[in-house]
Amino acid sequence: MKSSELFNILKENNINCFCGVPDSLLKDFCAYITDNTDTKNHTITANEGNAIALASGHYLATGNPAVVYMQNSGIGNCVNPLLSLTDEEVYKIPLLMFIGWRGEPDKKDEPQHIKQGKVTDKLLEAMGIKYEILPVDFEEAKTIIQKTINYIKEEQVPFAFIVKKGTFEKYSLINKVNSGFSLKREDAIETVIENLNQNDVVIATTGHISREVYETRNRLNQPHKQDFLTVGSMGHASSIALSIALEKQDRNIYCFDGDGAFLMHQGALTVNASKNLNNFKHIVFNNEAHDSVGSQPTANSNANLSQIALNSGYKKVYSVSTKDELEKILPEFLDDNGTTFLEIKVKCGARDDLGRPKEKPQENKKIFMENLNQVDFIYRGAIENLYKILKLEKAKKVLVFTGKNSYNSLKPIIEKQLEKVEYNYYNDFSTNPKEEEIKIAIDKIQKDFDLIISVGGGSVIDFAKSYKWYTKSNKKHIAIPTTCGTGSEATQFAVLYVNGVKTSLDNLSILPNYSIVDSQFVENNPHEIKVSCGLDAFCQAIESYWAVKSTPISREFAKKAMILCRDYLVDYINNPNIENSEKIMKASNFAGKAINISRTTAAHALSYVLTSKYNVTHGIAVARTIKQLLLMNLNISDENIADKRGVDFVKENLSDLLSIFSGNLVEFLNKLFIELNIEKYFKELTSDEIEYLVSKINIDRLKNNPIKLSSVDIKNLYTSNLISE
């Protein structure tokens, strides 16, 4: 039927008020209403319950019923006012609903719509609301519509017409939204995603935004596992994101919202703001329209969304409308503390060939949860969880990577947990794993295992990660560290040497699924291992704090690690006991979580050649340059800065770092190095040796340092005194 025919018969019966949320099956009728009704008598509402209330108010004021239009998914938003306001046992308020029947049985549709389609009539019946399927032919429909209007006026009750796809003839909206914005939403989404870290999480609202996030990941050759793409529950994406952010405070959680969804449940904004989380960021792509259902204006399309967020309690808000503006503010927005809001004003419309996610919602949920949930057990006696994990994962046969000698004293403890499964050991690799050792392992190891366990220091855990990477294995990995410092159980990267050159694997797929951090495993480590691993954790935390890729979350973890190292590291190394072993174990894990976000900087980059060339243990090699690097970084200027956040930001960040040590980190490092007697691990380097070291540095590895480093700077770092005034 023509939309005008239905519109006219309603007007003839003094039904002049229209309100609701646009729907794809009703978009032609809704568009006609928009073009032919003044704003007094037509309201596009924030949500469907809002529309029921407006229709009720109209009846109370005029005695005439109103029309409410919606998609069947909106029935849920209407249940309360339909049962407690309009119902015949309460106020008896007549109104006429037109409900788009998405998911009509035996018709192809998306999963959430199929479910809604199955229960549309049942929901109406449960509420005692009579309904008819609106005939496509107007002459047939005319009699039913007239009879229905008479019925709701006489009985003073709501009534619903269920509208099938194709009921209305095409009608092109004349008064289309023209915001005047030039930035395409998909381009804005790509710009934001390109600036996120690999382990950042995106919760995307339903509709075009979720589809564009999916397409953007494909275009950038990025995985989808860190995205939760909502296919329904419009208006609730930010609440989903908030709850995840509360539980996973080591991950940055970004809500990608639309303006219609943002306005639908504004009460959520005050809840979001009340938590004031550093890892929750809310981004709204505002085109002032319901884009996927006809591009009609959203409720109050001229609303200042940033001001609404600010008034709701968000700590800081931003609003941009061009790509240049977006790129300029993104570094600051991504680094802000507290609940932060970004409005990106974009033009209407989406690509005609915009794809849809290939994965079903439950598949999306599964890979998202597996990516999100690395489960940690960090306490003395945590090893008791190994048996429970194996039972939970229904493992019958496991592959166990261990060190050659370090495992012997732990073997009885571990094997007690393995008594219900079959297990095979593998330890044929060196302290600094090599690529050829991985390839040999691939040939030797039988592939009929259910799960991987690594028990050892960073090298053992890294070997297990590398094995997973090279074999593309999807087997879950339980990491059990036995040294206090590498933090490898908490990171998504692994170090191995390829032709003598240090190489880093860096991918979410190799982050261990479980980590069991039990302090009883580290109390009796040899002195040199405690020194090296402890210094590694300490230097990781320092570097993470000043790193170009640092975030509020990474700096929070780094600070916790530094405080624990400041207070307990020397005692743990020289006089280990239950308390200081547990504290440094936690420091190591915090430092690992910090660098998993920020990565390390120049001190680590300069250490690898010392390890490969002179066999200096890793943590001691890193400590070799950390103090002089601090002094160089403190001399930051406009000429040497590498951090796009600016000189003032870096200076303030370094000041915060120094404050952890009462303003004198250099003095603290001098004292620490003397107490640990680490000078004995170094020899004087000749000028030729220094030239060799400089020649082996990969300059790209230095880009995460806050200042740019020249070859002369690198020489100075290698020749600087370990202990100085």
Short mmCIF file of C-alpha atoms in Angstrom, two decimals, residues 48 85 93 115 125 169 172 202 227 278 302 329 381 385 399 407 429 493 505 538 541 567 602 685-686:
data_model
loop_
_atom_site.label_atom_id
_atom_site.label_comp_id
_atom_site.label_asym_id
_atom_site.label_seq_id
_atom_site.Cartn_x
_atom_site.Cartn_y
_atom_site.Cartn_z
CA GLU A 48 9.95 2.97 22.37
CA LEU A 85 0.16 2.80 32.15
CA ILE A 93 -5.35 4.38 27.34
CA LYS A 115 14.32 -14.71 17.84
CA GLU A 125 -0.66 -11.99 23.68
CA GLU A 169 5.46 1.06 -1.48
CA SER A 172 11.87 8.66 -0.66
CA VAL A 202 36.16 -2.62 21.27
CA ASP A 227 35.82 -6.93 19.30
CA ASN A 278 40.83 4.91 33.57
CA ASN A 302 20.68 18.98 17.44
CA ILE A 329 43.14 14.95 19.78
CA GLY A 381 50.02 -22.14 46.95
CA ASN A 385 44.79 -24.62 40.54
CA LEU A 399 52.79 -31.27 26.72
CA TYR A 407 62.62 -28.21 37.05
CA PHE A 429 66.43 -25.86 24.02
CA PHE A 493 55.32 -11.67 23.01
CA LEU A 505 57.11 -12.46 18.30
CA PHE A 538 62.36 -3.26 37.77
CA ALA A 541 58.47 -1.05 34.95
CA ASP A 567 60.51 -1.81 48.98
CA ALA A 602 65.93 1.69 24.59
CA LEU A 685 84.52 -2.63 26.48
CA THR A 686 87.07 -1.63 23.87
#
